[in-house]
Amino acid sequence: GENVEQHPSTLSVQEGDSAVIKCTYSDSASNYFPWYKQELGKRPQLIIDIRSNVGEKKDQRIAVTLNKTAKHFSLHITETQPEDSAVYFCAASMEGYSTLTFGKGTMLLVSP
Amino acid sequence: NAGVMQNPRHLVRRRGQEARLRCSPMKGHSHVYWYRQLPEEGLKFMVYLQKENIIDESGMPKERFSAEFPKEGPSILRIQQVVRGDSAAYFCASSPPIWTASSYEQYFGPGTRLTVT
């Protein structure tokens, strides 16, 4: 089955800095890679995703890159703000009603 | 359009009792997934259902756990004879129909936090 590794487990940055979280996956058949943000005690929220037919996708301060050959994908957050503080999870699946395999999460702390 | 609904939000059960967790998908969604989250861990897939059908239950323990998604009403995850190790947050997610461009996106409910004493 699919295995997703996520690094780092914790990340502390100063407000305004950039943050990068990296994930690797094992199943070359995976072709859908979402990122979720989870605040303490809240539901995971889908913030951005990428499909295997593109290498990069951007949405305002958030971008995701995908390297299918190396089987890794990354989340980039620029100009971080304290409200970006949360746990971020990467996941992988095959498109079309397939289960998500999650990484263990990265706790991002943005200090003012 | 209401999001994914789950109830109860918090559930306390004594060892040996039964726990019933309910999930109502977003309007128009007919596919439901259940995930379990242990403290400081990622989400682990348990079961994937569509109306009146279990599509994939490979992540669900064979003993004591069952799930259903009837034609009418919410999806239910049932845990019989709960043990302390069942204490966790249980999230369900739903996804749009396969003919939509966003059929692969899963939207999560607020979760049910189960505590077994």
PDB file of N, CA and C in Angstrom, chain A residues 58-98:
ATOM      1  N   LYS A  58      -0.252  27.349  -7.646  1.00  0.00           N
ATOM      2  CA  LYS A  58      -0.113  28.445  -6.693  1.00  0.00           C
ATOM      3  C   LYS A  58      -1.472  29.061  -6.394  1.00  0.00           C
ATOM      4  N   ASP A  59      -1.658  29.450  -5.130  1.00  0.00           N
ATOM      5  CA  ASP A  59      -2.878  30.127  -4.719  1.00  0.00           C
ATOM      6  C   ASP A  59      -2.475  31.168  -3.681  1.00  0.00           C
ATOM      7  N   GLN A  60      -2.303  32.393  -4.125  1.00  0.00           N
ATOM      8  CA  GLN A  60      -1.901  33.511  -3.275  1.00  0.00           C
ATOM      9  C   GLN A  60      -0.572  33.191  -2.599  1.00  0.00           C
ATOM     10  N   ARG A  61      -0.536  33.063  -1.285  1.00  0.00           N
ATOM     11  CA  ARG A  61       0.748  32.840  -0.592  1.00  0.00           C
ATOM     12  C   ARG A  61       1.136  31.365  -0.514  1.00  0.00           C
ATOM     13  N   ILE A  62       0.305  30.511  -1.032  1.00  0.00           N
ATOM     14  CA  ILE A  62       0.543  29.071  -0.911  1.00  0.00           C
ATOM     15  C   ILE A  62       0.842  28.479  -2.281  1.00  0.00           C
ATOM     16  N   ALA A  63       1.833  27.608  -2.352  1.00  0.00           N
ATOM     17  CA  ALA A  63       2.158  26.918  -3.596  1.00  0.00           C
ATOM     18  C   ALA A  63       2.507  25.475  -3.274  1.00  0.00           C
ATOM     19  N   VAL A  64       2.258  24.605  -4.221  1.00  0.00           N
ATOM     20  CA  VAL A  64       2.641  23.209  -4.077  1.00  0.00           C
ATOM     21  C   VAL A  64       3.398  22.803  -5.334  1.00  0.00           C
ATOM     22  N   THR A  65       4.486  22.057  -5.155  1.00  0.00           N
ATOM     23  CA  THR A  65       5.263  21.542  -6.276  1.00  0.00           C
ATOM     24  C   THR A  65       5.266  20.025  -6.210  1.00  0.00           C
ATOM     25  N   LEU A  66       5.363  19.402  -7.359  1.00  0.00           N
ATOM     26  CA  LEU A  66       5.323  17.941  -7.453  1.00  0.00           C
ATOM     27  C   LEU A  66       6.426  17.462  -8.384  1.00  0.00           C
ATOM     28  N   ASN A  67       7.192  16.493  -7.927  1.00  0.00           N
ATOM     29  CA  ASN A  67       8.206  15.832  -8.750  1.00  0.00           C
ATOM     30  C   ASN A  67       7.839  14.357  -8.812  1.00  0.00           C
ATOM     31  N   LYS A  68       7.199  13.946  -9.895  1.00  0.00           N
ATOM     32  CA  LYS A  68       6.708  12.568  -9.988  1.00  0.00           C
ATOM     33  C   LYS A  68       7.853  11.561 -10.124  1.00  0.00           C
ATOM     34  N   THR A  69       8.925  11.984 -10.766  1.00  0.00           N
ATOM     35  CA  THR A  69      10.057  11.080 -10.949  1.00  0.00           C
ATOM     36  C   THR A  69      10.662  10.708  -9.599  1.00  0.00           C
ATOM     37  N   ALA A  70      10.834  11.725  -8.753  1.00  0.00           N
ATOM     38  CA  ALA A  70      11.419  11.498  -7.434  1.00  0.00           C
ATOM     39  C   ALA A  70      10.371  11.113  -6.398  1.00  0.00           C
ATOM     40  N   LYS A  71       9.118  11.172  -6.763  1.00  0.00           N
ATOM     41  CA  LYS A  71       8.001  10.867  -5.857  1.00  0.00           C
ATOM     42  C   LYS A  71       8.055  11.733  -4.609  1.00  0.00           C
ATOM     43  N   HIS A  72       8.151  13.044  -4.817  1.00  0.00           N
ATOM     44  CA  HIS A  72       8.005  13.933  -3.679  1.00  0.00           C
ATOM     45  C   HIS A  72       7.272  15.199  -4.087  1.00  0.00           C
ATOM     46  N   PHE A  73       6.629  15.807  -3.093  1.00  0.00           N
ATOM     47  CA  PHE A  73       5.890  17.043  -3.309  1.00  0.00           C
ATOM     48  C   PHE A  73       6.037  17.918  -2.074  1.00  0.00           C
ATOM     49  N   SER A  74       5.920  19.213  -2.270  1.00  0.00           N
ATOM     50  CA  SER A  74       6.221  20.164  -1.205  1.00  0.00           C
ATOM     51  C   SER A  74       5.174  21.266  -1.147  1.00  0.00           C
ATOM     52  N   LEU A  75       4.976  21.776   0.062  1.00  0.00           N
ATOM     53  CA  LEU A  75       4.098  22.929   0.303  1.00  0.00           C
ATOM     54  C   LEU A  75       4.989  24.115   0.644  1.00  0.00           C
ATOM     55  N   HIS A  76       4.728  25.234  -0.021  1.00  0.00           N
ATOM     56  CA  HIS A  76       5.489  26.451   0.221  1.00  0.00           C
ATOM     57  C   HIS A  76       4.515  27.541   0.673  1.00  0.00           C
ATOM     58  N   ILE A  77       4.819  28.136   1.813  1.00  0.00           N
ATOM     59  CA  ILE A  77       4.011  29.260   2.296  1.00  0.00           C
ATOM     60  C   ILE A  77       4.931  30.468   2.386  1.00  0.00           C
ATOM     61  N   THR A  78       4.586  31.521   1.675  1.00  0.00           N
ATOM     62  CA  THR A  78       5.405  32.740   1.715  1.00  0.00           C
ATOM     63  C   THR A  78       4.741  33.775   2.619  1.00  0.00           C
ATOM     64  N   GLU A  79       5.564  34.723   3.065  1.00  0.00           N
ATOM     65  CA  GLU A  79       5.075  35.828   3.911  1.00  0.00           C
ATOM     66  C   GLU A  79       4.180  35.291   5.037  1.00  0.00           C
ATOM     67  N   THR A  80       4.709  34.368   5.799  1.00  0.00           N
ATOM     68  CA  THR A  80       3.900  33.707   6.830  1.00  0.00           C
ATOM     69  C   THR A  80       3.334  34.707   7.832  1.00  0.00           C
ATOM     70  N   GLN A  81       2.163  34.358   8.358  1.00  0.00           N
ATOM     71  CA  GLN A  81       1.468  35.186   9.343  1.00  0.00           C
ATOM     72  C   GLN A  81       1.132  34.311  10.549  1.00  0.00           C
ATOM     73  N   PRO A  82       0.945  34.896  11.722  1.00  0.00           N
ATOM     74  CA  PRO A  82       0.627  34.081  12.912  1.00  0.00           C
ATOM     75  C   PRO A  82      -0.575  33.175  12.702  1.00  0.00           C
ATOM     76  N   GLU A  83      -1.535  33.610  11.912  1.00  0.00           N
ATOM     77  CA  GLU A  83      -2.722  32.758  11.674  1.00  0.00           C
ATOM     78  C   GLU A  83      -2.416  31.549  10.789  1.00  0.00           C
ATOM     79  N   ASP A  84      -1.224  31.480  10.243  1.00  0.00           N
ATOM     80  CA  ASP A  84      -0.817  30.278   9.512  1.00  0.00           C
ATOM     81  C   ASP A  84      -0.408  29.155  10.478  1.00  0.00           C
ATOM     82  N   SER A  85      -0.245  29.478  11.746  1.00  0.00           N
ATOM     83  CA  SER A  85       0.143  28.470  12.746  1.00  0.00           C
ATOM     84  C   SER A  85      -0.929  27.393  12.828  1.00  0.00           C
ATOM     85  N   ALA A  86      -0.526  26.157  12.624  1.00  0.00           N
ATOM     86  CA  ALA A  86      -1.454  25.018  12.607  1.00  0.00           C
ATOM     87  C   ALA A  86      -0.630  23.764  12.320  1.00  0.00           C
ATOM     88  N   VAL A  87      -1.311  22.637  12.273  1.00  0.00           N
ATOM     89  CA  VAL A  87      -0.671  21.396  11.797  1.00  0.00           C
ATOM     90  C   VAL A  87      -1.065  21.200  10.336  1.00  0.00           C
ATOM     91  N   TYR A  88      -0.085  20.944   9.508  1.00  0.00           N
ATOM     92  CA  TYR A  88      -0.307  20.736   8.081  1.00  0.00           C
ATOM     93  C   TYR A  88      -0.059  19.269   7.738  1.00  0.00           C
ATOM     94  N   PHE A  89      -1.000  18.692   6.998  1.00  0.00           N
ATOM     95  CA  PHE A  89      -0.887  17.293   6.585  1.00  0.00           C
ATOM     96  C   PHE A  89      -0.826  17.212   5.073  1.00  0.00           C
ATOM     97  N   CYS A  90       0.094  16.414   4.563  1.00  0.00           N
ATOM     98  CA  CYS A  90       0.066  16.077   3.152  1.00  0.00           C
ATOM     99  C   CYS A  90      -0.619  14.715   3.015  1.00  0.00           C
ATOM    100  N   ALA A  91      -1.078  14.419   1.825  1.00  0.00           N
ATOM    101  CA  ALA A  91      -1.738  13.138   1.580  1.00  0.00           C
ATOM    102  C   ALA A  91      -1.545  12.759   0.115  1.00  0.00           C
ATOM    103  N   ALA A  92      -1.776  11.494  -0.165  1.00  0.00           N
ATOM    104  CA  ALA A  92      -1.669  10.991  -1.535  1.00  0.00           C
ATOM    105  C   ALA A  92      -2.792  10.009  -1.797  1.00  0.00           C
ATOM    106  N   SER A  93      -3.260   9.991  -3.025  1.00  0.00           N
ATOM    107  CA  SER A  93      -4.275   9.001  -3.404  1.00  0.00           C
ATOM    108  C   SER A  93      -4.301   8.889  -4.915  1.00  0.00           C
ATOM    109  N   MET A  94      -5.117   7.983  -5.381  1.00  0.00           N
ATOM    110  CA  MET A  94      -5.417   7.925  -6.800  1.00  0.00           C
ATOM    111  C   MET A  94      -6.732   8.655  -6.994  1.00  0.00           C
ATOM    112  N   GLU A  95      -6.865   9.357  -8.081  1.00  0.00           N
ATOM    113  CA  GLU A  95      -8.074  10.122  -8.337  1.00  0.00           C
ATOM    114  C   GLU A  95      -9.277   9.205  -8.447  1.00  0.00           C
ATOM    115  N   GLY A  96     -10.416   9.774  -8.198  1.00  0.00           N
ATOM    116  CA  GLY A  96     -11.652   9.043  -8.440  1.00  0.00           C
ATOM    117  C   GLY A  96     -12.018   8.116  -7.315  1.00  0.00           C
ATOM    118  N   TYR A  97     -12.483   8.688  -6.220  1.00  0.00           N
ATOM    119  CA  TYR A  97     -12.980   7.868  -5.125  1.00  0.00           C
ATOM    120  C   TYR A  97     -11.942   6.915  -4.597  1.00  0.00           C
ATOM    121  N   SER A  98     -10.883   7.469  -4.164  1.00  0.00           N
ATOM    122  CA  SER A  98      -9.859   6.649  -3.554  1.00  0.00           C
ATOM    123  C   SER A  98      -9.515   7.214  -2.189  1.00  0.00           C
TER     124      SER A  98
END
